[in-house]
Amino acid sequence: MQLYSTNNLSSRVSFKDAVFNSMPQDKGLYMPVTIPRLDDKFLNNLDQYTLPEIAFHVAKHLIGDDIPDADLKAIVYDAISFLAPVVKLEENIYVLELWHGPSLAFKDFGARFMSRVMSYFLEKGEKQLNVLVATSGDTGGAVALGFLGVPDTRVTILYPKDKVSEVQELQLTTNGQNIRAVEIDGTFDDCQALVKQAFTDNELNEKFRLTSANSINIARLIPQTFYYFNAYAQLLKQGVSKIIFSVPSGNFGNIGAGLLAWKMGLPVEHFIAATNVNDTVPEYLKSGVYQPKPSIATLSNAMDVGDPSNWVRIADLFKDDMGDLKDLVTGYRYDDEETLAAIKFINDDYNYVACPHTAIAWQALRDWQQDNYKPDKAGVFLSTAHPCKFPDVFPKNIAVKIDVPEQVEELEKKKKQATALGKDFEGFKRYLLEKG
Ligand SMILES: *Cc1c(COP(=O)(O)O)cnc(C)c1O
């Protein structure tokens, strides 16, 4: 697999290089030079394969010879060790539950696959890999649990004090082993600034092999294509073959992976980009003007992104004809009041509890179906996290219905372990140098 930077179409790097340096020097993002179209025999018979089988087939065609088949298979089967079921809620409305992994959010797909790929590419005798990651909530948990126990890696997670939910904080701070948490007296932006500065610090780079685990890494994007193919497979089994996906979007990695799957031949009829009031992309799809904005805090906080990083990847996929993109993708945006109304509606109508991000995707699907009703098309909205991760969002009568998974009950018995630091770089640097 060769990759280029979206800012320099003639540049070339290997998969390994793109994995260890998430972002090209020119600040573009890596994209595969060739996006293979999967054969019709595979696509027409998807319903005969399991999720790990599909994942291996897709990964093998994208990654090619960079990882031999037997090794790639081992990585995929170890990483994708949980299901992504499609559940029917009513005629033509299905939910794709992506939160059956260890951190209870879809980011487990990306983080688990990336951690194993990184560990695979580390050569014998090389320095241990020091992964730095800033999180506003879900990324940290997925990365922590994704790297937990992975040999020759050490992960440092920075999170803003008092700004993540209780379950999220426990997922970050109770792991031990090769995972440590740093609680920063500041905002998510402060955490991110500290990580960025660490990457440019000569002394730290000499002493450690630093790498980032952020969402723009190509090894996080690839595994997110797997569940689109697998969702299609599950619907084929039920005799449904015309599908629309509605994706709750923030940094646009998830829907970007869906569009990549479509490019590889997955016959999706339409995509919906569902956002909260951070609506840069829905606005672009309407007006043709891409106008990034400062992010606004909402109830669906994992989507509070005013300038989605993965957008350049989507623009790159459609660089030959942005008109195709507008035909394939429709944007919708909702404020917090509408999000709460959607949560209540889903509870009342289906007796189902959806997290705020998921509820936005459901509402967008409903609105799209109202505007474009086609009785033979099934809508699938992606459920990106388990509702127990956002307990404060729900009214009491709904909150009491959320069943708390066993792994969360286990977490609640453990003790939080985090180092408290200020937002100054010198303090953080001293911590890294002392603790190794
Ligand atoms: C990260 C996240 C999103 C947004 O996904 P992107 O790939 O950034 O668009 C949506 N919902 C939840 C629960 C998330 O954690």
Short mmCIF file of C-alpha atoms and ligand atoms in Angstrom, two decimals:
data_model
loop_
_atom_site.label_atom_id
_atom_site.label_comp_id
_atom_site.label_asym_id
_atom_site.label_seq_id
_atom_site.Cartn_x
_atom_site.Cartn_y
_atom_site.Cartn_z
CA MET A 1 0.00 0.00 0.00
CA GLN A 2 1.32 3.41 -0.94
CA LEU A 3 -0.11 6.66 0.30
CA TYR A 4 0.08 10.30 -0.74
CA SER A 5 -0.59 13.53 1.11
CA THR A 6 -3.78 15.34 0.14
CA ASN A 7 -1.56 18.44 -0.15
CA ASN A 8 0.90 16.80 -2.55
CA LEU A 9 -0.64 14.24 -4.86
CA SER A 10 2.71 13.05 -6.20
CA SER A 11 4.23 12.30 -2.76
CA ARG A 12 4.55 8.65 -1.71
CA VAL A 13 5.01 6.96 1.66
CA SER A 14 4.65 3.38 2.88
CA PHE A 15 1.83 2.22 5.13
CA LYS A 16 4.31 1.86 8.01
CA ASP A 17 5.49 5.46 7.66
CA ALA A 18 1.93 6.75 7.48
CA VAL A 19 1.03 4.80 10.62
CA PHE A 20 3.92 6.15 12.71
CA ASN A 21 3.63 9.73 11.45
CA SER A 22 -0.13 10.31 11.35
CA MET A 23 0.23 13.59 9.51
CA PRO A 24 2.47 14.50 6.54
CA GLN A 25 4.87 17.44 7.04
CA ASP A 26 2.80 19.49 4.60
CA LYS A 27 -0.20 19.16 6.98
CA GLY A 28 -2.35 17.25 4.50
CA LEU A 29 -3.66 13.78 5.36
CA TYR A 30 -2.57 10.44 3.96
CA MET A 31 -4.75 8.73 1.37
CA PRO A 32 -4.22 5.42 -0.44
CA VAL A 33 -2.84 5.80 -3.98
CA THR A 34 -5.07 2.96 -5.14
CA ILE A 35 -8.51 2.29 -3.77
CA PRO A 36 -9.26 -1.22 -5.00
CA ARG A 37 -12.76 -2.14 -6.10
CA LEU A 38 -13.73 -5.38 -4.41
CA ASP A 39 -14.91 -8.19 -6.66
CA ASP A 40 -18.62 -8.69 -7.27
CA LYS A 41 -18.49 -12.24 -6.04
CA PHE A 42 -17.47 -10.98 -2.59
CA LEU A 43 -19.91 -8.06 -2.59
CA ASN A 44 -22.91 -10.11 -3.74
CA ASN A 45 -22.24 -12.83 -1.20
CA LEU A 46 -21.39 -10.64 1.77
CA ASP A 47 -24.15 -12.28 3.79
CA GLN A 48 -22.11 -15.49 3.92
CA TYR A 49 -19.22 -13.94 5.81
CA THR A 50 -18.68 -13.04 9.46
CA LEU A 51 -17.44 -9.63 10.60
CA PRO A 52 -13.79 -10.76 11.05
CA GLU A 53 -13.86 -12.52 7.67
CA ILE A 54 -15.15 -9.38 5.99
CA ALA A 55 -12.64 -7.26 7.89
CA PHE A 56 -9.73 -9.41 6.75
CA HIS A 57 -10.85 -9.37 3.11
CA VAL A 58 -11.27 -5.58 3.06
CA ALA A 59 -8.01 -4.91 4.95
CA LYS A 60 -6.04 -7.25 2.71
CA HIS A 61 -7.21 -5.50 -0.45
CA LEU A 62 -6.39 -2.06 0.92
CA ILE A 63 -3.10 -2.85 2.65
CA GLY A 64 -1.74 -5.34 0.11
CA ASP A 65 1.72 -6.79 0.74
CA ASP A 66 2.75 -4.47 3.56
CA ILE A 67 1.57 -7.06 6.09
CA PRO A 68 1.64 -10.74 5.07
CA ASP A 69 -1.78 -12.44 5.07
CA ALA A 70 -1.23 -14.62 8.12
CA ASP A 71 -0.06 -11.67 10.24
CA LEU A 72 -2.83 -9.40 9.00
CA LYS A 73 -5.39 -12.05 9.77
CA ALA A 74 -4.06 -12.38 13.31
CA ILE A 75 -4.21 -8.59 13.79
CA VAL A 76 -7.74 -8.33 12.43
CA TYR A 77 -9.13 -11.27 14.41
CA ASP A 78 -7.54 -10.00 17.62
CA ALA A 79 -8.71 -6.39 17.10
CA ILE A 80 -12.25 -7.02 15.86
CA SER A 81 -13.29 -9.40 18.61
CA PHE A 82 -16.81 -8.08 19.22
CA LEU A 83 -19.97 -7.74 17.17
CA ALA A 84 -21.64 -4.79 15.45
CA PRO A 85 -25.27 -5.88 15.27
CA VAL A 86 -27.95 -4.23 13.14
CA VAL A 87 -31.24 -4.03 15.06
CA LYS A 88 -34.60 -3.39 13.40
CA LEU A 89 -36.66 -0.70 15.15
CA GLU A 90 -39.47 -0.34 12.61
CA GLU A 91 -40.13 -0.82 8.90
CA ASN A 92 -37.12 0.64 7.06
CA ILE A 93 -35.43 1.92 10.22
CA TYR A 94 -32.49 0.02 11.64
CA VAL A 95 -29.78 0.90 14.15
CA LEU A 96 -26.20 -0.27 13.72
CA GLU A 97 -24.81 -0.67 17.24
CA LEU A 98 -21.09 0.10 17.23
CA TRP A 99 -20.56 0.10 20.98
CA HIS A 100 -20.04 -3.55 21.85
CA GLY A 101 -16.28 -3.15 22.23
CA PRO A 102 -14.34 -2.55 25.47
CA SER A 103 -14.74 1.24 25.68
CA LEU A 104 -18.39 1.16 24.58
CA ALA A 105 -17.89 3.45 21.58
CA PHE A 106 -17.23 2.92 17.88
CA LYS A 107 -13.71 4.31 18.34
CA ASP A 108 -12.73 0.84 19.58
CA PHE A 109 -12.61 -0.36 15.98
CA GLY A 110 -9.99 2.21 15.02
CA ALA A 111 -7.97 2.19 18.23
CA ARG A 112 -7.71 -1.59 18.57
CA PHE A 113 -6.66 -2.09 14.97
CA MET A 114 -4.16 0.79 15.03
CA SER A 115 -2.52 -0.36 18.28
CA ARG A 116 -1.91 -3.83 16.89
CA VAL A 117 -0.61 -2.52 13.57
CA MET A 118 1.82 -0.20 15.39
CA SER A 119 3.05 -2.99 17.63
CA TYR A 120 3.48 -5.22 14.55
CA PHE A 121 5.62 -2.62 12.76
CA LEU A 122 7.91 -2.04 15.75
CA GLU A 123 11.15 -3.80 15.00
CA LYS A 124 13.00 -5.94 17.47
CA GLY A 125 15.33 -3.92 19.67
CA GLU A 126 13.67 -0.64 18.75
CA LYS A 127 12.86 1.82 21.48
CA GLN A 128 9.50 1.38 23.14
CA LEU A 129 6.81 3.41 21.45
CA ASN A 130 5.51 6.34 23.50
CA VAL A 131 1.98 7.17 22.45
CA LEU A 132 0.66 10.59 23.49
CA VAL A 133 -3.02 11.35 23.17
CA ALA A 134 -5.27 14.21 24.22
CA THR A 135 -8.93 13.37 24.72
CA SER A 136 -12.22 15.12 25.29
CA GLY A 137 -13.77 11.78 26.27
CA ASP A 138 -14.24 8.83 23.96
CA THR A 139 -10.91 8.76 22.14
CA GLY A 140 -8.89 8.32 25.33
CA GLY A 141 -10.90 5.33 26.54
CA ALA A 142 -10.68 3.56 23.20
CA VAL A 143 -6.94 4.23 22.90
CA ALA A 144 -6.25 3.21 26.51
CA LEU A 145 -8.15 -0.05 26.22
CA GLY A 146 -6.86 -0.59 22.67
CA PHE A 147 -3.22 -0.42 23.76
CA LEU A 148 -3.64 -2.06 27.17
CA GLY A 149 -1.08 -4.85 27.39
CA VAL A 150 0.20 -4.33 23.81
CA PRO A 151 3.95 -5.11 24.02
CA ASP A 152 6.62 -2.37 23.74
CA THR A 153 4.12 0.47 23.95
CA ARG A 154 3.42 3.03 26.65
CA VAL A 155 0.44 5.35 26.44
CA THR A 156 0.06 8.74 28.12
CA ILE A 157 -3.46 10.16 28.04
CA LEU A 158 -4.14 13.81 28.78
CA TYR A 159 -7.69 14.75 29.72
CA PRO A 160 -9.27 17.95 30.98
CA LYS A 161 -10.15 17.88 34.71
CA ASP A 162 -13.91 17.75 35.41
CA LYS A 163 -14.78 17.80 31.71
CA VAL A 164 -15.26 14.11 30.93
CA SER A 165 -18.08 11.89 32.20
CA GLU A 166 -17.56 9.55 35.16
CA VAL A 167 -17.50 6.40 33.02
CA GLN A 168 -15.09 8.03 30.60
CA GLU A 169 -12.77 9.08 33.43
CA LEU A 170 -12.77 5.58 34.94
CA GLN A 171 -11.90 4.09 31.54
CA LEU A 172 -8.89 6.42 31.33
CA THR A 173 -7.60 6.18 34.87
CA THR A 174 -8.03 2.60 36.12
CA ASN A 175 -5.89 0.60 33.70
CA GLY A 176 -2.36 0.51 35.12
CA GLN A 177 0.14 -1.61 33.14
CA ASN A 178 1.36 0.38 30.11
CA ILE A 179 -1.35 3.06 30.37
CA ARG A 180 -1.16 6.24 32.46
CA ALA A 181 -3.48 9.18 32.75
CA VAL A 182 -2.65 12.84 33.28
CA GLU A 183 -5.41 15.13 34.50
CA ILE A 184 -4.83 18.63 33.17
CA ASP A 185 -6.22 21.65 34.97
CA GLY A 186 -7.49 23.16 31.73
CA THR A 187 -9.58 22.46 28.64
CA PHE A 188 -9.33 19.85 25.90
CA ASP A 189 -7.58 22.46 23.74
CA ASP A 190 -4.93 22.87 26.47
CA CYS A 191 -4.38 19.08 26.48
CA GLN A 192 -4.04 19.06 22.72
CA ALA A 193 -1.60 21.99 22.78
CA LEU A 194 0.63 20.12 25.29
CA VAL A 195 0.71 17.02 23.07
CA LYS A 196 1.48 19.08 19.99
CA GLN A 197 4.30 20.90 21.72
CA ALA A 198 5.78 17.62 22.95
CA PHE A 199 6.06 16.43 19.34
CA THR A 200 8.13 19.48 18.42
CA ASP A 201 10.42 19.32 21.48
CA ASN A 202 13.93 18.17 20.56
CA GLU A 203 14.91 16.80 23.94
CA LEU A 204 11.76 14.67 24.21
CA ASN A 205 12.15 13.40 20.66
CA GLU A 206 15.75 12.40 21.30
CA LYS A 207 14.89 10.53 24.43
CA PHE A 208 11.65 8.86 23.32
CA ARG A 209 10.03 7.47 20.24
CA LEU A 210 6.89 9.59 20.29
CA THR A 211 3.81 8.93 18.22
CA SER A 212 0.27 10.18 18.26
CA ALA A 213 -2.91 8.13 18.34
CA ASN A 214 -5.26 10.73 17.03
CA SER A 215 -8.19 10.15 14.78
CA ILE A 216 -6.48 11.18 11.56
CA ASN A 217 -4.22 8.13 11.55
CA ILE A 218 -4.90 6.04 8.43
CA ALA A 219 -4.82 2.90 10.60
CA ARG A 220 -7.87 4.19 12.44
CA LEU A 221 -9.77 4.94 9.24
CA ILE A 222 -9.33 1.55 7.55
CA PRO A 223 -11.04 -0.59 10.24
CA GLN A 224 -14.03 1.74 10.28
CA THR A 225 -14.89 0.55 6.76
CA PHE A 226 -15.39 -2.99 8.09
CA TYR A 227 -18.68 -2.40 9.83
CA TYR A 228 -20.30 -0.76 6.82
CA PHE A 229 -19.70 -3.94 4.80
CA ASN A 230 -20.86 -6.05 7.73
CA ALA A 231 -24.04 -3.98 8.22
CA TYR A 232 -24.85 -4.47 4.55
CA ALA A 233 -24.23 -8.21 4.98
CA GLN A 234 -26.71 -8.36 7.87
CA LEU A 235 -29.38 -6.57 5.85
CA LEU A 236 -28.82 -8.79 2.82
CA LYS A 237 -29.66 -11.71 5.10
CA GLN A 238 -33.01 -10.07 5.76
CA GLY A 239 -33.62 -9.58 2.05
CA VAL A 240 -32.82 -5.84 2.08
CA SER A 241 -30.30 -4.54 -0.47
CA LYS A 242 -30.99 -0.82 -0.86
CA ILE A 243 -29.48 1.02 2.07
CA ILE A 244 -28.99 4.54 3.34
CA PHE A 245 -26.57 5.20 6.18
CA SER A 246 -27.03 8.11 8.60
CA VAL A 247 -23.80 8.90 10.43
CA PRO A 248 -23.46 11.16 13.51
CA SER A 249 -20.44 13.22 12.57
CA GLY A 250 -17.85 15.39 14.30
CA ASN A 251 -14.36 14.97 12.88
CA PHE A 252 -15.84 13.09 9.87
CA GLY A 253 -13.68 9.99 10.20
CA ASN A 254 -16.65 7.65 10.56
CA ILE A 255 -18.56 8.86 7.51
CA GLY A 256 -15.24 9.18 5.65
CA ALA A 257 -14.76 5.44 6.16
CA GLY A 258 -18.28 4.83 4.86
CA LEU A 259 -17.49 6.77 1.70
CA LEU A 260 -14.25 4.80 1.33
CA ALA A 261 -16.30 1.57 1.55
CA TRP A 262 -18.60 2.97 -1.13
CA LYS A 263 -15.56 3.69 -3.34
CA MET A 264 -14.51 0.07 -2.84
CA GLY A 265 -17.82 -1.02 -4.31
CA LEU A 266 -20.24 -1.24 -1.38
CA PRO A 267 -23.56 -0.37 -3.08
CA VAL A 268 -24.87 2.27 -0.64
CA GLU A 269 -27.70 4.40 -2.05
CA HIS A 270 -27.10 7.48 0.06
CA PHE A 271 -25.26 8.86 3.09
CA ILE A 272 -26.52 11.38 5.63
CA ALA A 273 -24.01 13.53 7.53
CA ALA A 274 -25.80 14.33 10.80
CA THR A 275 -24.27 16.99 13.03
CA ASN A 276 -25.10 19.11 16.05
CA VAL A 277 -24.90 22.92 15.71
CA ASN A 278 -21.27 22.53 14.66
CA ASP A 279 -22.59 22.38 11.12
CA THR A 280 -19.66 23.35 8.90
CA VAL A 281 -20.22 20.38 6.57
CA PRO A 282 -24.04 20.51 6.28
CA GLU A 283 -23.59 24.22 5.48
CA TYR A 284 -20.99 23.38 2.85
CA LEU A 285 -23.25 20.76 1.25
CA LYS A 286 -25.99 23.39 0.99
CA SER A 287 -23.99 26.47 -0.02
CA GLY A 288 -20.78 25.13 -1.55
CA VAL A 289 -18.74 27.28 0.83
CA TYR A 290 -16.52 25.55 3.40
CA GLN A 291 -16.34 27.94 6.34
CA PRO A 292 -14.69 26.52 9.49
CA LYS A 293 -15.93 27.96 12.79
CA PRO A 294 -14.85 27.82 16.43
CA SER A 295 -16.50 24.81 18.07
CA ILE A 296 -19.61 25.21 20.21
CA ALA A 297 -20.23 23.00 23.28
CA THR A 298 -23.30 20.75 22.98
CA LEU A 299 -24.89 17.67 24.59
CA SER A 300 -23.36 15.51 21.84
CA ASN A 301 -19.88 16.65 22.82
CA ALA A 302 -17.90 14.08 20.82
CA MET A 303 -19.16 15.94 17.74
CA ASP A 304 -18.22 19.46 18.88
CA VAL A 305 -15.89 20.13 15.98
CA GLY A 306 -15.98 23.33 13.96
CA ASP A 307 -13.31 22.37 11.43
CA PRO A 308 -13.48 18.59 10.93
CA SER A 309 -9.98 17.22 10.25
CA ASN A 310 -11.09 14.35 8.05
CA TRP A 311 -13.00 16.61 5.71
CA VAL A 312 -9.95 16.96 3.45
CA ARG A 313 -10.02 13.19 2.95
CA ILE A 314 -13.62 13.29 1.77
CA ALA A 315 -12.90 16.25 -0.50
CA ASP A 316 -9.96 14.26 -1.87
CA LEU A 317 -12.09 11.16 -2.55
CA PHE A 318 -14.37 13.34 -4.70
CA LYS A 319 -11.75 15.72 -6.08
CA ASP A 320 -12.63 14.79 -9.66
CA ASP A 321 -16.27 15.68 -9.18
CA MET A 322 -17.56 17.40 -6.08
CA GLY A 323 -21.01 17.19 -7.72
CA ASP A 324 -21.00 13.43 -7.07
CA LEU A 325 -20.42 14.12 -3.39
CA LYS A 326 -23.46 16.39 -3.19
CA ASP A 327 -25.60 13.74 -4.90
CA LEU A 328 -24.43 11.06 -2.51
CA VAL A 329 -24.39 12.92 0.82
CA THR A 330 -27.01 15.13 2.49
CA GLY A 331 -26.30 17.10 5.66
CA TYR A 332 -28.64 17.78 8.58
CA ARG A 333 -27.94 19.64 11.81
CA TYR A 334 -29.76 19.77 15.17
CA ASP A 335 -29.50 21.83 18.33
CA ASP A 336 -29.60 20.45 21.89
CA GLU A 337 -33.36 20.90 22.24
CA GLU A 338 -33.94 18.85 19.10
CA THR A 339 -31.45 16.26 20.34
CA LEU A 340 -33.37 15.84 23.60
CA ALA A 341 -36.66 15.63 21.71
CA ALA A 342 -35.17 12.87 19.53
CA ILE A 343 -33.95 10.94 22.60
CA LYS A 344 -37.50 11.09 24.05
CA PHE A 345 -39.11 10.08 20.77
CA ILE A 346 -36.83 7.06 20.37
CA ASN A 347 -37.57 6.03 23.95
CA ASP A 348 -41.34 6.45 23.59
CA ASP A 349 -41.65 4.88 20.15
CA TYR A 350 -39.17 2.03 20.26
CA ASN A 351 -38.49 1.65 23.98
CA TYR A 352 -34.82 2.16 23.06
CA VAL A 353 -32.29 4.46 24.69
CA ALA A 354 -29.97 6.25 22.26
CA CYS A 355 -26.98 8.37 23.26
CA PRO A 356 -27.21 12.02 22.13
CA HIS A 357 -24.93 11.46 19.10
CA THR A 358 -27.00 8.48 17.99
CA ALA A 359 -30.26 10.38 18.47
CA ILE A 360 -29.07 13.06 16.03
CA ALA A 361 -28.40 10.40 13.39
CA TRP A 362 -31.87 8.94 13.91
CA GLN A 363 -33.53 12.37 13.55
CA ALA A 364 -31.60 13.06 10.36
CA LEU A 365 -32.64 9.71 8.91
CA ARG A 366 -36.30 10.44 9.73
CA ASP A 367 -36.10 13.85 8.13
CA TRP A 368 -34.40 12.47 5.02
CA GLN A 369 -37.06 9.76 4.72
CA GLN A 370 -39.80 12.40 5.00
CA ASP A 371 -38.20 14.40 2.19
CA ASN A 372 -37.32 11.46 -0.08
CA TYR A 373 -39.61 8.61 0.79
CA LYS A 374 -38.73 5.47 -1.17
CA PRO A 375 -40.45 2.42 0.26
CA ASP A 376 -37.78 0.01 -0.92
CA LYS A 377 -34.89 1.76 0.81
CA ALA A 378 -33.86 0.84 4.33
CA GLY A 379 -32.33 3.47 6.56
CA VAL A 380 -29.58 2.51 8.98
CA PHE A 381 -28.45 5.01 11.61
CA LEU A 382 -25.13 4.44 13.33
CA SER A 383 -25.14 4.23 17.11
CA THR A 384 -21.70 5.42 18.10
CA ALA A 385 -21.71 5.00 21.89
CA HIS A 386 -23.52 3.26 24.73
CA PRO A 387 -25.83 5.73 26.53
CA CYS A 388 -24.29 4.97 29.94
CA LYS A 389 -21.29 7.08 28.89
CA PHE A 390 -23.43 10.23 28.98
CA PRO A 391 -25.67 9.80 32.06
CA ASP A 392 -26.21 13.51 32.70
CA VAL A 393 -27.91 14.10 29.38
CA PHE A 394 -31.01 12.00 30.02
CA PRO A 395 -34.22 12.92 31.86
CA LYS A 396 -34.68 10.73 34.98
CA ASN A 397 -37.36 8.45 33.53
CA ILE A 398 -35.06 7.49 30.67
CA ALA A 399 -31.81 7.43 32.68
CA VAL A 400 -33.19 4.70 34.96
CA LYS A 401 -33.76 2.45 31.93
CA ILE A 402 -30.14 2.44 30.82
CA ASP A 403 -28.67 -0.92 31.64
CA VAL A 404 -25.16 -0.62 32.89
CA PRO A 405 -22.85 -3.15 31.23
CA GLU A 406 -20.84 -5.47 33.43
CA GLN A 407 -17.53 -3.88 32.45
CA VAL A 408 -18.76 -0.53 33.82
CA GLU A 409 -19.78 -2.11 37.12
CA GLU A 410 -16.29 -3.56 37.31
CA LEU A 411 -14.78 -0.13 36.63
CA GLU A 412 -16.74 1.40 39.46
CA LYS A 413 -14.96 -0.89 41.90
CA LYS A 414 -11.54 0.30 40.78
CA LYS A 415 -9.56 3.27 42.01
CA LYS A 416 -8.82 6.28 39.84
CA GLN A 417 -5.09 6.81 39.28
CA ALA A 418 -4.06 10.00 37.54
CA THR A 419 -1.30 12.56 37.88
CA ALA A 420 -2.67 16.08 38.22
CA LEU A 421 -0.76 18.71 36.23
CA GLY A 422 -1.23 22.32 35.19
CA LYS A 423 -1.45 23.39 31.58
CA ASP A 424 2.13 24.69 31.34
CA PHE A 425 4.41 22.76 29.02
CA GLU A 426 7.43 22.75 31.34
CA GLY A 427 5.51 20.79 33.98
CA PHE A 428 4.37 18.22 31.44
CA LYS A 429 7.84 17.89 29.97
CA ARG A 430 9.37 17.38 33.41
CA TYR A 431 6.79 14.67 34.09
CA LEU A 432 7.68 12.81 30.88
CA LEU A 433 11.42 13.07 31.47
CA GLU A 434 11.14 11.88 35.07
CA LYS A 435 8.65 9.09 34.50
CA GLY A 436 10.08 7.85 31.22
C1 LIG B 1 -16.01 10.43 18.04
C2 LIG B 1 -17.49 10.29 18.14
C3 LIG B 1 -18.35 10.75 17.11
C4 LIG B 1 -17.84 11.49 15.90
O1 LIG B 1 -17.17 10.66 15.01
P1 LIG B 1 -16.23 11.30 13.87
O2 LIG B 1 -15.55 10.15 13.25
O3 LIG B 1 -15.31 12.23 14.58
O4 LIG B 1 -17.15 12.03 12.94
C5 LIG B 1 -19.71 10.51 17.23
N1 LIG B 1 -20.22 9.89 18.31
C6 LIG B 1 -19.43 9.45 19.32
C7 LIG B 1 -20.07 8.80 20.49
C8 LIG B 1 -18.04 9.63 19.27
O5 LIG B 1 -17.28 9.20 20.28
#
